[in-house]
Short mmCIF file of C-alpha atoms in Angstrom, two decimals:
data_model
loop_
_atom_site.label_atom_id
_atom_site.label_comp_id
_atom_site.label_asym_id
_atom_site.label_seq_id
_atom_site.Cartn_x
_atom_site.Cartn_y
_atom_site.Cartn_z
CA MET A 28 79.90 59.96 70.27
CA LYS A 29 82.77 57.90 72.02
CA LYS A 30 85.35 60.05 70.07
CA ASN A 31 83.60 63.24 71.46
CA ASN A 32 83.86 62.04 75.12
CA THR A 33 87.57 61.12 75.05
CA PRO A 34 88.95 64.56 75.57
CA ASN A 35 86.51 65.14 78.48
CA VAL A 36 87.77 62.05 80.24
CA TRP A 37 91.52 62.83 79.34
CA GLN A 38 91.19 66.33 80.93
CA GLY A 39 89.61 64.98 84.04
CA TRP A 40 92.41 62.39 84.81
CA ARG A 41 95.14 64.95 84.06
CA ILE A 42 93.59 67.48 86.33
CA ILE A 43 93.36 64.88 89.24
CA SER A 44 96.87 63.88 88.53
CA TYR A 45 98.33 67.35 88.43
CA VAL A 46 96.48 68.33 91.71
CA LEU A 47 97.55 65.32 93.65
CA LEU A 48 101.14 65.43 92.33
CA ALA A 49 101.24 69.17 93.30
CA VAL A 50 100.06 68.24 96.90
CA LEU A 51 102.52 65.43 97.06
CA LEU A 52 105.43 67.47 96.10
CA VAL A 53 104.42 70.46 98.36
CA ALA A 54 103.97 68.00 101.35
CA GLU A 55 107.42 66.32 100.65
CA GLY A 56 108.94 69.75 100.04
CA LEU A 57 107.67 71.15 103.35
CA LEU A 58 108.92 68.12 105.34
CA PHE A 59 112.43 67.92 103.91
CA PHE A 60 112.72 71.75 104.15
CA GLN A 61 111.79 71.80 107.66
CA ILE A 62 114.09 68.96 108.52
CA TRP A 63 117.03 70.65 106.66
CA ASN A 64 116.21 73.89 108.48
CA LEU A 65 116.03 72.36 111.85
CA LYS A 66 119.69 71.11 111.57
CA MET A 67 119.08 68.00 113.90
CA LEU A 68 118.89 65.10 111.42
CA PRO A 69 122.37 63.62 110.51
CA MET A 70 122.90 63.51 106.74
CA LYS A 71 123.44 59.65 106.83
CA TYR A 72 119.70 59.66 107.67
CA PHE A 73 118.57 62.70 105.75
CA ILE A 74 119.97 61.72 102.17
CA PRO A 75 118.63 58.01 102.27
CA ILE A 76 115.23 59.29 103.26
CA LEU A 77 115.12 61.77 100.59
CA VAL A 78 116.49 59.21 97.87
CA ALA A 79 113.80 56.58 99.12
CA VAL A 80 110.97 59.13 98.86
CA LEU A 81 112.17 60.23 95.34
CA LEU A 82 112.38 56.66 94.21
CA ILE A 83 108.74 56.07 95.44
CA ASP A 84 107.54 59.13 93.48
CA VAL A 85 108.94 57.82 90.24
CA PRO A 86 106.45 54.90 89.77
CA LEU A 87 103.57 56.97 91.07
CA VAL A 88 104.22 59.68 88.51
CA ILE A 89 104.36 56.97 85.74
CA ALA A 90 101.12 55.53 87.02
CA MET A 91 99.42 59.03 87.19
CA PHE A 92 100.76 60.15 83.67
CA PRO A 93 100.70 57.08 81.50
CA ARG A 94 101.34 57.10 77.67
CA THR A 95 98.23 58.75 76.04
CA GLY A 96 96.80 55.50 74.57
CA LYS A 97 96.37 53.96 77.93
CA TRP A 98 94.41 56.78 79.57
CA GLN A 99 91.16 54.96 78.60
CA LYS A 100 92.03 51.37 79.43
CA PRO A 101 90.46 49.84 82.66
CA GLU A 102 93.85 48.56 83.87
CA GLY A 103 95.21 51.88 83.32
CA ASN A 104 92.68 53.58 85.55
CA LYS A 105 93.15 51.07 88.26
CA LYS A 106 96.84 51.78 88.36
CA LYS A 107 96.00 55.58 88.42
CA VAL A 108 93.54 55.05 91.35
CA ILE A 109 96.19 53.03 93.41
CA ALA A 110 98.80 55.79 92.58
CA TYR A 111 96.28 58.49 93.81
CA VAL A 112 95.66 56.56 97.05
CA LEU A 113 99.36 56.03 97.62
CA SER A 114 100.16 59.66 96.85
CA VAL A 115 97.38 60.86 99.42
CA ILE A 116 98.86 58.64 102.04
CA ILE A 117 102.44 59.63 101.39
CA ALA A 118 101.33 63.31 101.44
CA ALA A 119 99.54 62.80 104.62
CA GLY A 120 102.45 61.17 106.31
CA CYS A 121 104.89 64.05 105.12
CA LEU A 122 102.58 66.63 106.49
CA LEU A 123 102.37 64.70 109.92
CA GLY A 124 106.14 64.39 109.84
CA TRP A 125 106.38 68.08 108.93
CA ARG A 126 104.22 68.91 112.11
CA ALA A 127 106.29 66.86 114.21
CA VAL A 128 109.65 68.53 112.91
CA VAL A 129 107.82 71.87 113.58
CA LYS A 130 107.10 70.83 117.16
CA GLY A 131 110.71 69.88 117.63
CA GLU A 132 111.85 73.31 116.57
CA GLN A 133 109.25 74.95 118.93
CA THR A 134 110.33 72.96 121.72
CA VAL A 135 114.01 73.71 121.10
CA ASP A 136 113.13 77.47 120.87
CA ALA A 137 110.93 77.18 124.02
CA ILE A 138 113.57 75.69 126.24
CA THR A 139 116.26 77.76 125.01
CA ARG A 140 114.41 81.08 125.04
CA GLU A 141 115.55 84.16 127.08
CA PRO A 142 113.32 83.67 130.28
CA VAL A 143 110.81 86.38 131.39
CA VAL A 144 111.57 86.05 135.06
CA THR A 145 108.84 87.24 137.37
CA SER A 146 109.54 88.60 140.92
CA GLN A 147 106.32 88.68 142.94
CA VAL A 148 106.30 91.34 145.65
CA GLY A 149 103.59 90.76 148.18
CA VAL A 150 101.71 92.92 150.59
CA TYR A 151 101.16 91.15 153.84
CA VAL A 152 99.08 91.86 156.95
CA MET A 153 98.45 89.94 160.13
CA ALA A 154 95.97 87.09 159.79
CA THR A 155 93.51 88.47 162.09
CA ASP A 156 93.53 91.75 160.26
CA PRO A 157 90.15 92.66 158.70
CA ALA A 158 91.89 93.86 155.43
CA ALA A 159 91.06 91.41 152.65
CA LYS A 160 92.27 93.52 149.71
CA LEU A 161 94.82 96.22 148.92
CA GLU A 162 92.07 98.92 148.84
CA ASP A 163 91.46 98.03 152.59
CA THR A 164 94.89 99.26 153.43
CA LYS A 165 94.74 102.76 152.17
CA ASN A 166 95.55 104.33 155.50
CA TYR A 167 97.98 101.75 156.72
CA THR A 168 101.66 102.19 157.38
CA PHE A 169 103.81 99.95 155.20
CA ALA A 170 107.00 98.45 156.46
CA TYR A 171 109.53 97.77 153.84
CA THR A 172 113.29 97.19 153.49
CA GLU A 173 116.04 97.95 151.19
CA PHE A 174 118.27 95.25 152.45
CA ARG A 175 117.68 93.36 149.28
CA ASP A 176 115.45 93.51 146.30
CA ALA A 177 115.26 97.41 146.50
CA GLU A 178 114.50 97.99 142.70
CA ASN A 179 111.43 95.56 142.88
CA THR A 180 110.11 96.88 146.07
CA LYS A 181 110.32 100.39 144.67
CA GLN A 182 108.32 99.32 141.52
CA ALA A 183 105.73 97.54 143.79
CA VAL A 184 105.41 100.63 145.75
CA GLU A 185 104.59 102.72 142.73
CA GLY A 186 102.14 100.19 141.66
CA ILE A 187 100.36 100.12 145.03
CA GLU A 188 100.11 103.81 144.94
CA LYS A 189 98.72 103.88 141.49
CA ILE A 190 96.16 101.50 142.71
CA LEU A 191 95.19 103.40 145.86
CA GLY A 192 95.41 106.77 144.16
CA LYS A 193 97.63 108.31 146.94
CA LYS A 194 101.01 108.40 148.46
CA ILE A 195 101.21 105.73 151.12
CA THR A 196 103.09 106.02 154.51
CA LEU A 197 106.35 103.90 154.39
CA LYS A 198 108.45 102.87 157.29
CA LYS A 199 111.83 101.53 156.51
CA TYR A 200 113.63 98.69 158.37
CA GLU A 201 117.11 97.21 158.23
CA ASN A 202 116.56 93.61 157.61
CA PHE A 203 114.06 90.71 157.28
CA ASN A 204 113.83 90.20 161.00
CA ASP A 205 113.10 93.68 161.83
CA LEU A 206 110.60 93.84 159.08
CA ALA A 207 108.54 90.96 160.29
CA GLN A 208 109.02 92.14 163.88
CA ALA A 209 107.32 95.47 162.94
CA LEU A 210 104.31 93.62 161.50
CA TYR A 211 104.00 91.33 164.59
CA THR A 212 104.16 94.10 167.04
CA GLY A 213 101.92 96.55 165.18
CA GLN A 214 104.67 99.19 164.51
CA ALA A 215 103.34 98.73 160.99
CA LYS A 216 99.98 97.36 159.80
CA ALA A 217 101.19 96.08 156.34
CA MET A 218 104.39 94.71 155.03
CA ILE A 219 105.83 94.84 151.58
CA LEU A 220 108.30 91.89 150.72
CA ASN A 221 109.09 89.82 147.69
CA VAL A 222 107.17 86.62 147.97
CA ALA A 223 110.32 84.37 147.39
CA TYR A 224 112.01 86.24 150.43
CA ALA A 225 108.97 85.51 152.75
CA GLY A 226 110.02 81.81 152.34
CA LEU A 227 113.10 82.82 154.37
CA TYR A 228 111.06 82.76 157.60
CA ASP A 229 110.46 78.86 157.29
CA ASP A 230 114.24 78.69 158.16
CA ASN A 231 113.97 81.18 161.11
CA ASP A 232 112.83 79.77 164.58
CA GLN A 233 111.70 83.37 165.72
CA PHE A 234 109.39 83.67 162.77
CA SER A 235 108.55 80.08 161.58
CA ASP A 236 104.90 80.70 162.14
CA PHE A 237 104.90 83.60 159.49
CA ARG A 238 102.78 81.59 157.05
CA GLU A 239 100.05 80.91 159.72
CA LYS A 240 100.13 84.37 161.45
CA THR A 241 99.98 86.56 158.27
CA LYS A 242 98.20 86.60 155.02
CA GLN A 243 99.10 87.91 151.74
CA ILE A 244 96.35 90.29 150.25
CA TYR A 245 98.14 91.63 147.16
CA THR A 246 100.74 90.58 144.62
CA TYR A 247 102.56 92.77 142.28
CA ASP A 248 104.59 91.14 139.35
CA VAL A 249 107.73 92.63 138.36
CA LYS A 250 108.94 90.95 135.12
CA LYS A 251 112.25 91.10 133.23
CA VAL A 252 114.11 89.26 130.58
CA GLU A 253 117.12 87.59 131.84
CA LYS A 254 119.98 87.15 129.25
CA PRO A 255 121.75 83.78 129.26
CA THR A 256 124.80 84.14 131.41
CA THR A 257 128.14 82.42 131.96
CA VAL A 258 129.47 82.79 135.28
CA PRO A 259 133.31 82.89 135.54
CA SER A 260 134.96 81.38 138.64
CA SER A 261 136.68 83.69 141.12
CA ALA A 262 139.05 80.77 142.00
CA ALA A 263 141.79 79.69 139.41
CA ALA A 264 140.05 77.24 137.16
CA THR A 265 142.04 74.48 135.55
CA LYS A 266 141.26 74.41 131.82
CA PRO A 267 140.79 71.07 129.82
CA THR A 268 144.15 69.68 128.71
CA VAL A 269 143.07 69.47 124.98
CA LYS A 270 141.63 72.36 123.35
CA PRO A 271 138.21 71.52 121.87
CA LYS A 272 137.69 71.69 118.31
CA SER A 273 133.78 71.74 117.86
CA VAL A 274 130.58 71.47 119.84
CA LYS A 275 130.88 67.71 119.70
CA GLU A 276 134.31 67.86 121.49
CA THR A 277 133.64 70.76 123.90
CA PRO A 278 133.03 69.73 127.46
CA PHE A 279 130.79 72.10 129.53
CA ILE A 280 129.28 72.44 132.94
CA MET A 281 125.63 73.29 133.46
CA TYR A 282 123.89 74.22 136.73
CA LEU A 283 120.50 72.45 137.14
CA SER A 284 118.42 74.50 139.51
CA GLY A 285 114.86 73.67 140.50
CA SER A 286 112.25 73.77 143.01
CA ASP A 287 110.34 70.88 144.62
CA THR A 288 106.92 72.56 144.34
CA ARG A 289 104.02 70.70 143.06
CA SER A 290 103.41 73.07 140.02
CA SER A 291 103.11 71.26 136.79
CA THR A 292 104.93 73.82 134.71
CA LEU A 293 107.97 76.24 135.17
CA THR A 294 106.85 79.47 136.46
CA ASP A 295 110.17 81.38 135.93
CA SER A 296 109.86 83.07 139.25
CA VAL A 297 112.83 83.68 141.42
CA SER A 298 112.72 81.33 144.36
CA ARG A 299 115.08 79.25 146.80
CA SER A 300 117.27 76.80 145.02
CA ASP A 301 116.07 73.53 146.52
CA VAL A 302 117.75 71.46 143.61
CA ASN A 303 121.46 72.26 143.08
CA ILE A 304 123.05 69.84 140.60
CA LEU A 305 126.11 70.56 138.33
CA ALA A 306 126.12 68.44 135.19
CA VAL A 307 129.57 68.27 133.92
CA VAL A 308 129.30 66.89 130.20
CA HIS A 309 131.94 65.74 127.83
CA PRO A 310 130.00 64.93 124.45
CA GLU A 311 133.21 63.37 122.80
CA THR A 312 133.84 60.88 125.59
CA LYS A 313 130.01 60.49 126.43
CA GLN A 314 130.75 61.08 129.96
CA ILE A 315 128.40 62.99 132.33
CA LEU A 316 129.16 63.71 135.98
CA LEU A 317 126.29 64.84 138.16
CA VAL A 318 127.40 66.80 141.34
CA ASN A 319 124.85 67.34 143.99
CA THR A 320 125.34 70.00 146.71
CA PRO A 321 122.71 69.88 149.55
CA ARG A 322 120.49 72.95 149.76
CA ASP A 323 121.62 73.73 153.39
CA TYR A 324 125.33 73.81 152.39
CA TYR A 325 126.92 76.65 154.37
CA ILE A 326 128.93 78.70 151.76
CA GLU A 327 129.46 82.32 150.93
CA ASN A 328 126.43 84.11 149.25
CA PRO A 329 127.96 86.27 146.54
CA ALA A 330 124.92 88.62 146.74
CA TYR A 331 125.61 89.61 150.32
CA GLY A 332 129.30 88.69 150.75
CA VAL A 333 128.40 86.70 153.84
CA MET A 334 128.18 83.06 154.75
CA ASP A 335 124.74 81.48 154.02
CA LYS A 336 122.74 78.44 153.13
CA LEU A 337 123.10 77.68 149.47
CA THR A 338 119.32 77.48 148.90
CA HIS A 339 119.07 81.21 149.83
CA CYS A 340 121.52 82.09 146.80
CA GLY A 341 118.64 81.28 144.45
CA LEU A 342 116.53 84.29 145.73
CA ASP A 343 118.93 86.56 143.86
CA GLY A 344 118.73 84.61 140.60
CA MET A 345 120.22 81.58 139.17
CA GLU A 346 123.51 83.50 138.35
CA ASN A 347 123.90 84.05 141.99
CA SER A 348 123.76 80.28 142.78
CA MET A 349 126.11 79.69 139.86
CA GLU A 350 128.60 82.13 141.24
CA ALA A 351 128.40 80.43 144.68
CA LEU A 352 129.01 76.97 143.16
CA SER A 353 131.66 78.14 140.90
CA ASN A 354 133.59 79.69 143.88
CA LEU A 355 132.96 76.42 145.87
CA TYR A 356 134.44 74.00 143.35
CA GLY A 357 136.80 76.29 141.23
CA TYR A 358 135.39 76.03 137.84
CA SER A 359 133.48 78.02 135.46
CA ILE A 360 129.87 77.18 134.84
CA ASP A 361 128.94 77.60 131.34
CA TYR A 362 125.05 77.30 131.30
CA ASN A 363 122.14 77.05 133.49
CA ALA A 364 118.92 75.21 133.30
CA GLN A 365 115.72 75.27 135.31
CA ILE A 366 114.20 71.96 135.97
CA ASN A 367 110.91 71.11 137.29
CA PHE A 368 110.72 67.71 138.91
CA THR A 369 106.88 67.56 138.92
CA GLY A 370 107.16 67.88 135.10
CA PHE A 371 109.70 64.92 135.27
CA GLU A 372 106.53 62.83 135.87
CA THR A 373 105.11 63.64 132.49
CA LEU A 374 108.57 63.02 130.73
CA ILE A 375 108.99 59.51 132.42
CA ASP A 376 105.65 58.29 131.28
CA ALA A 377 106.42 59.53 127.83
CA ILE A 378 109.60 57.50 127.65
CA GLY A 379 107.90 54.36 129.16
CA GLY A 380 109.21 54.71 132.81
CA VAL A 381 112.74 54.28 134.09
CA ASN A 382 114.80 51.74 135.91
CA ILE A 383 116.61 52.51 139.16
CA VAL A 384 119.33 50.14 139.96
CA SER A 385 120.02 49.48 143.51
CA ASP A 386 122.52 47.32 145.43
CA TYR A 387 120.43 47.42 148.60
CA ASP A 388 116.83 47.47 149.94
CA ASP A 389 116.25 50.87 151.46
CA GLY A 390 112.83 49.75 153.04
CA VAL A 391 111.00 52.67 151.43
CA PHE A 392 111.30 52.73 147.55
CA LEU A 393 114.08 50.51 146.54
CA SER A 394 114.66 46.86 146.35
CA GLU A 395 118.01 45.17 145.66
CA GLY A 396 118.25 45.02 142.06
CA ASP A 397 116.12 46.66 139.23
CA ASN A 398 113.33 49.00 140.32
CA TYR A 399 110.97 49.86 137.50
CA MET A 400 109.25 53.30 138.18
CA ASP A 401 106.57 55.18 136.24
CA GLY A 402 106.41 58.95 136.42
CA GLU A 403 104.34 59.24 139.64
CA LEU A 404 106.56 56.73 141.63
CA ALA A 405 109.65 58.35 140.27
CA LEU A 406 108.50 61.80 141.41
CA LYS A 407 107.73 60.62 144.89
CA PHE A 408 111.12 59.01 145.10
CA ALA A 409 112.86 62.15 143.89
CA ARG A 410 110.96 64.26 146.50
CA GLU A 411 111.03 62.15 149.54
CA ARG A 412 113.58 63.14 152.37
CA TYR A 413 111.82 62.49 155.74
CA SER A 414 111.95 58.58 155.50
CA TYR A 415 115.72 58.73 155.27
CA ALA A 416 118.06 59.47 157.98
CA ASP A 417 120.37 61.61 155.78
CA GLY A 418 117.42 63.73 154.59
CA ASP A 419 118.31 66.28 152.06
CA ASN A 420 121.41 64.13 150.99
CA ALA A 421 119.14 61.36 150.15
CA ARG A 422 116.80 63.45 148.11
CA GLY A 423 119.55 64.83 146.24
CA ARG A 424 120.91 61.31 145.53
CA HIS A 425 117.67 60.24 144.38
CA GLN A 426 117.12 63.12 142.03
CA MET A 427 120.50 62.28 140.44
CA GLN A 428 119.51 58.71 140.19
CA VAL A 429 116.29 59.66 138.47
CA ILE A 430 118.29 62.03 135.91
CA THR A 431 120.58 59.26 135.19
CA ALA A 432 117.91 56.75 134.47
CA VAL A 433 116.09 59.47 132.09
CA VAL A 434 119.39 59.99 130.13
CA GLU A 435 120.05 56.25 129.82
CA LYS A 436 116.49 55.62 128.46
CA MET A 437 116.43 58.60 126.08
CA SER A 438 119.80 57.66 124.57
CA SER A 439 118.57 54.18 124.03
CA GLY A 440 116.22 55.23 121.29
CA SER A 441 113.14 56.31 123.37
CA MET A 442 113.69 59.88 122.02
CA ILE A 443 112.90 58.64 118.50
CA THR A 444 109.95 56.25 119.28
CA ASN A 445 108.28 58.57 121.97
CA TYR A 446 109.20 61.85 120.00
CA ASN A 447 105.72 63.69 120.38
CA ASP A 448 105.21 62.97 123.98
CA ILE A 449 108.76 63.94 124.82
CA MET A 450 108.52 67.14 122.91
CA ASP A 451 105.18 68.08 124.90
CA SER A 452 106.67 67.30 128.23
CA LEU A 453 110.03 69.16 127.79
CA GLN A 454 108.25 72.49 127.14
CA GLY A 455 106.79 72.44 130.68
CA MET A 456 109.77 70.82 132.50
CA PHE A 457 112.94 72.42 131.37
CA THR A 458 114.49 75.69 130.29
CA THR A 459 118.21 76.27 129.52
CA SER A 460 120.60 78.99 128.61
CA ILE A 461 122.21 76.68 125.92
CA PRO A 462 122.01 78.45 122.72
CA SER A 463 119.52 76.76 120.36
CA ASP A 464 122.13 76.09 117.76
CA THR A 465 124.36 74.35 120.21
CA LEU A 466 121.41 72.33 121.50
CA ARG A 467 120.52 71.25 118.04
CA GLU A 468 124.10 70.25 117.26
CA LEU A 469 124.33 68.10 120.38
CA ILE A 470 120.97 66.59 119.61
CA LYS A 471 122.09 65.73 116.07
CA MET A 472 125.25 64.23 117.55
CA GLN A 473 123.24 61.86 119.56
CA LEU A 474 120.97 60.82 116.68
CA ASP A 475 123.92 60.29 114.64
CA ASP A 476 125.67 57.70 116.88
CA MET A 477 122.87 56.80 119.32
CA ALA A 478 125.71 56.13 121.76
CA SER A 479 125.07 55.34 125.50
CA TRP A 480 126.47 57.70 128.03
CA ASN A 481 128.46 56.93 131.00
CA VAL A 482 126.60 58.72 133.74
CA LYS A 483 128.20 59.05 137.34
CA SER A 484 126.95 60.91 140.35
CA TYR A 485 128.70 62.30 143.29
CA ALA A 486 127.27 64.20 146.33
CA VAL A 487 129.31 66.36 148.69
CA THR A 488 128.66 65.79 152.23
CA GLY A 489 128.88 67.64 155.45
CA TYR A 490 127.57 67.73 159.05
CA GLY A 491 124.68 69.71 160.59
CA GLY A 492 124.78 72.76 162.84
CA MET A 493 123.06 76.09 163.64
CA ASP A 494 124.62 79.35 162.20
CA SER A 495 123.83 82.92 161.19
CA THR A 496 122.15 83.17 157.66
CA ILE A 497 120.28 86.18 155.75
CA ALA A 498 117.12 84.50 157.48
CA GLY A 499 118.55 84.79 160.85
CA VAL A 500 120.04 81.74 162.85
CA ALA A 501 119.02 78.53 161.05
CA SER A 502 120.15 75.05 160.56
CA VAL A 503 122.88 74.59 158.13
CA MET A 504 125.18 71.95 156.86
CA TYR A 505 128.97 72.58 157.14
CA PRO A 506 130.93 71.32 154.20
CA ASN A 507 133.19 68.48 154.43
CA GLU A 508 136.12 69.88 152.59
CA GLU A 509 137.55 66.57 151.53
CA SER A 510 134.29 65.78 149.65
CA VAL A 511 134.33 69.29 147.95
CA GLU A 512 137.96 68.67 146.98
CA GLN A 513 137.10 65.23 145.50
CA ALA A 514 134.27 66.76 143.63
CA SER A 515 136.67 69.26 142.02
CA LYS A 516 138.97 66.37 141.19
CA LEU A 517 136.15 64.54 139.42
CA ILE A 518 135.15 67.72 137.50
CA LYS A 519 138.64 68.04 136.33
CA MET A 520 138.79 64.46 135.09
CA VAL A 521 135.55 64.87 133.09
CA LEU A 522 136.81 68.18 131.38
CA ASP A 523 140.05 66.49 130.67
CA GLY A 524 138.45 63.65 128.69
CA LYS A 525 138.91 60.96 131.29
CA GLN A 526 136.33 58.16 131.98
CA LEU A 527 135.03 57.80 135.49
CA SER A 528 134.44 54.53 137.24
CA ASP A 529 132.18 53.57 140.15
CA LYS A 530 135.29 53.72 142.48
CA ASP A 531 136.09 57.26 141.45
CA VAL A 532 132.65 58.43 142.83
CA GLN A 533 132.51 56.36 145.83
CA PRO A 534 131.22 58.60 148.76
CA LEU A 535 133.59 59.73 151.54
CA ASP A 536 132.67 59.66 155.30
CA SER A 537 130.27 62.38 155.82
CA ASN A 538 131.55 63.20 159.23
CA GLY A 539 133.20 66.56 159.42
#
């Protein structure tokens, strides 16, 4: 009887062993293939981890497949059970690791994707108008302009006519002011205008009440894929003195653009550029320079060829803002990124908060010394401008301080210990035109040496006044040319591989 049962028991153990071994090998294979395919983990980590896993597998296999005579012995069965439990634990860990690596790859792909940018064209009527929806405007005269955004306006008109089932009556105006005036005076009962351009009236004393006096009853979305763009400088840019040999040694300039809206995710919509920071990065020297340009800086708007506020340049896309800043400082801008400071709240909480070091007490957020901030407090700090005498200059300075603190925290090891939370937050906070392969290589470089970065910030200054813009006469900031020249010098220093000191980035007198 005992002799007849032996083959059945033998086959049962063998089946369990083979199944669990197959599961273990598949899980390990998935993990290591994904890590290898992602190309972000340095070989000095990859090989030891692979060897360690294989060394653990050897005793497990021996325990799962003992010599034939030991299959029936109780101590052999105990070893097999222990091996089974360990193999299940290791397989589960590998699958969790595989999922984490997949998430990393998805995050890299998400933030380096070619963005689908949405231009929203609105139909506006006076707030007192009885029309509540587009169908109510069937017999209205629509005011429009081809001053800017003519193609999107044309598509919106076609969409409106399709919905209304008829050709609409159109009346063309020369500029944004005439357009609003036509609506205010009743020359036209409806107005067609890109929603982003409607924000220009906030800066115009004549129509500063536009939001209160009008209402938007329809929105037409125009979507297009924007290719990553490098904007060359029209000025003579000085090249780095040493020709870079690889991604790790290649300095680059990235334009950080963003809005101070309260949206928790990026919308990829065209809007005014309330955040205008150039990040000058030298991977080999671990030097980052953040150059802030105030939103009201009065410079040439490349889309119009006229002097305008920097924030208005964003209405014609990030490339337009990049060209404006490239012309201002005299250097090519290699990449752009859209940053959502509201999304910073999630990221900062994911890395365990940040520390802002201050050498003074500002009476609002900062005390002398270390100032710990969680995501909510850091966001308030980065957004506030009305409590400070220098307004937008203070806000730009604070945003650079928050970015600096995040870079320092993530380069200290928080990127590894808080990996999943960081990956989740980045997908809603940040998109960039940096190619995914380049971004992976930069991340791999950071994981390889875990070196700290020398992050310095500099803000150009100016003095206030009133002048003509595409939105009409509005408050502007005239550049302090000395501060602009100093910013250009600092950019050159970083591109040439030099380290910056606190003395180098000391602010100049803001008086013009």
